[in-house]
Amino acid sequence: MHSDASVLPLVEDNDRPTELLDKILESDEAHPPVNPYHMLIGRIIAVDDTGTSVAFSNTTSKALSVCPLERKDIGRLCAIQFIQGDLSKPLIMGLIHTQTSAGPGEIPKTSEVSVRRNGKQVVIQADDELVLQCGESCIVMTAEGTVYIRALYIDSHALATQRLRGGSVQVN
């Protein structure tokens, strides 16, 4: 048993499992190194002819899955373990389901998406996540502030200065 006060309890008396999942996903605490023998929560970022990709602990990787996945599962949370404890071999154990999560291809009834037009701009808002998908291309924006862009080709062009900024910038 951990005596560390920063570790979240499994379930408090007044917490529902969905509230616990929200607490874990919204935590701003620094993430400890990934233990390859623990189950992780990740996000499906691509499902295509070349396989499935997942994002977890600030990294992305191709993954195998024990359950069938389709393109409409992109953006869903999933449970991940690692084959023989190898962090480069994630295995999707299943999709995360909560009372408000949608099944494949369904929009949760509790989710609200609003679209506003004022003549000069269009604003699309979603409570938890916004997924834009067209064929092989996909952009996923989460309420936590993460944006995933997945495509066969990405072309970025600027007529003036083009900047790439971040706490750290990694290329390949």
Short mmCIF file of C-alpha atoms in Angstrom, two decimals:
data_model
loop_
_atom_site.label_atom_id
_atom_site.label_comp_id
_atom_site.label_asym_id
_atom_site.label_seq_id
_atom_site.Cartn_x
_atom_site.Cartn_y
_atom_site.Cartn_z
CA MET A 1 0.00 0.00 0.00
CA HIS A 2 1.33 3.42 -0.92
CA SER A 3 1.67 5.98 1.81
CA ASP A 4 2.21 8.73 -0.76
CA ALA A 5 -0.64 11.25 -0.43
CA SER A 6 -0.37 12.23 -4.11
CA VAL A 7 -1.61 8.80 -5.27
CA LEU A 8 -5.33 8.92 -6.01
CA PRO A 9 -7.46 6.51 -3.94
CA LEU A 10 -9.17 3.76 -5.92
CA VAL A 11 -12.70 4.94 -5.15
CA GLU A 12 -13.85 7.37 -2.52
CA ASP A 13 -17.26 6.83 -0.93
CA ASN A 14 -18.94 9.62 -2.89
CA ASP A 15 -17.06 9.12 -6.18
CA ARG A 16 -18.48 7.30 -9.15
CA PRO A 17 -16.00 5.51 -11.45
CA THR A 18 -16.49 8.16 -14.15
CA GLU A 19 -15.55 10.91 -11.69
CA LEU A 20 -12.38 8.98 -10.78
CA LEU A 21 -11.48 8.65 -14.47
CA ASP A 22 -12.04 12.39 -14.91
CA LYS A 23 -9.74 13.12 -11.93
CA ILE A 24 -6.99 10.91 -13.38
CA LEU A 25 -7.23 12.43 -16.88
CA GLU A 26 -7.41 16.04 -15.64
CA SER A 27 -4.51 15.74 -13.20
CA ASP A 28 -1.83 18.40 -13.74
CA GLU A 29 0.74 16.49 -11.69
CA ALA A 30 3.96 15.38 -13.38
CA HIS A 31 3.61 11.84 -14.63
CA PRO A 32 6.08 9.34 -13.18
CA PRO A 33 7.99 7.10 -15.59
CA VAL A 34 5.75 4.50 -17.21
CA ASN A 35 5.84 1.11 -15.52
CA PRO A 36 5.58 -1.41 -18.40
CA TYR A 37 3.78 -3.88 -16.13
CA HIS A 38 0.94 -1.53 -15.18
CA MET A 39 -2.17 -0.88 -17.23
CA LEU A 40 -2.32 2.62 -18.76
CA ILE A 41 -5.11 4.75 -20.17
CA GLY A 42 -4.38 5.87 -23.72
CA ARG A 43 -6.24 7.38 -26.65
CA ILE A 44 -6.74 5.81 -30.07
CA ILE A 45 -5.37 8.27 -32.64
CA ALA A 46 -5.46 6.22 -35.85
CA VAL A 47 -7.10 3.11 -37.26
CA ASP A 48 -6.22 2.37 -40.87
CA ASP A 49 -4.87 -0.28 -43.24
CA THR A 50 -1.40 -0.04 -41.67
CA GLY A 51 -2.70 -0.70 -38.15
CA THR A 52 -3.75 1.14 -35.03
CA SER A 53 -1.88 3.96 -33.28
CA VAL A 54 -2.33 5.06 -29.67
CA ALA A 55 -1.16 8.03 -27.62
CA PHE A 56 -0.12 7.52 -23.99
CA SER A 57 2.19 9.28 -21.54
CA ASN A 58 3.31 11.94 -24.05
CA THR A 59 4.19 9.40 -26.76
CA THR A 60 2.51 7.72 -29.72
CA SER A 61 3.03 4.22 -31.00
CA LYS A 62 1.59 1.55 -33.28
CA ALA A 63 -0.37 -0.97 -31.22
CA LEU A 64 -1.98 -4.38 -31.43
CA SER A 65 -5.50 -4.85 -30.09
CA VAL A 66 -7.42 -7.72 -28.50
CA CYS A 67 -10.68 -6.18 -29.72
CA PRO A 68 -11.77 -5.10 -33.19
CA LEU A 69 -11.35 -1.37 -33.81
CA GLU A 70 -12.74 0.85 -36.55
CA ARG A 71 -12.06 4.40 -37.73
CA LYS A 72 -15.04 5.60 -35.73
CA ASP A 73 -13.11 4.58 -32.56
CA ILE A 74 -10.46 7.28 -33.20
CA GLY A 75 -10.34 9.60 -30.22
CA ARG A 76 -11.74 7.03 -27.75
CA LEU A 77 -9.95 6.19 -24.52
CA CYS A 78 -8.53 2.68 -24.22
CA ALA A 79 -6.81 0.43 -21.68
CA ILE A 80 -3.21 -0.42 -22.67
CA GLN A 81 -0.77 -3.05 -21.44
CA PHE A 82 2.61 -3.93 -22.90
CA ILE A 83 3.63 -7.25 -24.47
CA GLN A 84 6.36 -8.83 -22.32
CA GLY A 85 6.79 -5.49 -20.52
CA ASP A 86 8.18 -3.84 -23.67
CA LEU A 87 7.07 -0.18 -23.90
CA SER A 88 7.48 -0.29 -27.69
CA LYS A 89 4.80 -3.03 -27.93
CA PRO A 90 1.51 -1.62 -26.60
CA LEU A 91 -1.52 -3.91 -26.61
CA ILE A 92 -5.00 -2.37 -26.49
CA MET A 93 -6.98 -4.43 -23.97
CA GLY A 94 -10.29 -2.70 -24.63
CA LEU A 95 -12.14 0.58 -24.92
CA ILE A 96 -13.02 2.61 -21.84
CA HIS A 97 -16.77 2.76 -21.27
CA THR A 98 -18.50 5.07 -18.83
CA GLN A 99 -22.17 5.82 -18.39
CA THR A 100 -21.76 8.85 -20.65
CA SER A 101 -19.34 7.36 -23.20
CA ALA A 102 -20.62 6.39 -26.58
CA GLY A 103 -20.37 3.04 -28.21
CA PRO A 104 -18.62 2.87 -31.57
CA GLY A 105 -20.15 5.37 -33.95
CA GLU A 106 -22.61 6.79 -31.42
CA ILE A 107 -22.64 10.32 -30.08
CA PRO A 108 -23.29 10.36 -26.33
CA LYS A 109 -26.69 11.83 -25.55
CA THR A 110 -25.17 13.95 -22.79
CA SER A 111 -22.55 15.52 -25.04
CA GLU A 112 -23.25 18.94 -26.40
CA VAL A 113 -21.74 20.39 -29.52
CA SER A 114 -22.52 23.94 -30.47
CA VAL A 115 -21.81 25.74 -33.72
CA ARG A 116 -21.96 29.54 -33.95
CA ARG A 117 -21.56 31.71 -37.03
CA ASN A 118 -21.21 35.46 -36.86
CA GLY A 119 -20.37 36.19 -40.48
CA LYS A 120 -16.59 36.27 -40.05
CA GLN A 121 -15.88 33.07 -38.19
CA VAL A 122 -17.42 29.72 -37.30
CA VAL A 123 -16.96 28.46 -33.75
CA ILE A 124 -17.46 24.76 -33.01
CA GLN A 125 -17.41 23.81 -29.33
CA ALA A 126 -17.52 20.43 -27.63
CA ASP A 127 -17.41 19.61 -23.92
CA ASP A 128 -14.76 16.87 -23.99
CA GLU A 129 -13.40 16.24 -27.44
CA LEU A 130 -13.72 17.38 -31.04
CA VAL A 131 -12.80 15.00 -33.87
CA LEU A 132 -12.51 16.17 -37.48
CA GLN A 133 -12.04 13.29 -39.88
CA CYS A 134 -11.92 13.03 -43.64
CA GLY A 135 -10.68 9.76 -45.17
CA GLU A 136 -7.17 9.06 -43.90
CA SER A 137 -6.82 12.46 -42.18
CA CYS A 138 -7.88 13.16 -38.61
CA ILE A 139 -7.56 16.01 -36.10
CA VAL A 140 -8.52 15.28 -32.48
CA MET A 141 -8.75 18.14 -29.96
CA THR A 142 -9.29 17.31 -26.29
CA ALA A 143 -10.55 19.42 -23.39
CA GLU A 144 -7.23 18.72 -21.65
CA GLY A 145 -5.48 20.86 -24.28
CA THR A 146 -4.00 18.15 -26.51
CA VAL A 147 -4.27 18.22 -30.32
CA TYR A 148 -3.47 15.11 -32.35
CA ILE A 149 -3.01 15.45 -36.13
CA ARG A 150 -2.79 12.28 -38.18
CA ALA A 151 -2.56 12.13 -41.98
CA LEU A 152 -0.74 10.40 -44.80
CA TYR A 153 0.87 13.73 -45.79
CA ILE A 154 0.98 17.06 -43.96
CA ASP A 155 2.01 20.19 -45.85
CA SER A 156 2.72 23.34 -43.88
CA HIS A 157 3.41 26.53 -45.81
CA ALA A 158 3.83 30.16 -44.77
CA LEU A 159 4.34 33.23 -46.93
CA ALA A 160 5.91 35.01 -43.96
CA THR A 161 7.55 33.68 -40.78
CA GLN A 162 6.50 30.23 -39.63
CA ARG A 163 7.13 29.42 -35.99
CA LEU A 164 7.04 26.17 -34.08
CA ARG A 165 7.02 26.68 -30.31
CA GLY A 166 6.68 24.39 -27.33
CA GLY A 167 8.11 23.50 -23.96
CA SER A 168 10.16 21.05 -25.99
CA VAL A 169 10.04 20.38 -29.72
CA GLN A 170 10.85 16.89 -31.00
CA VAL A 171 11.35 16.02 -34.66
CA ASN A 172 11.38 12.29 -35.44
#
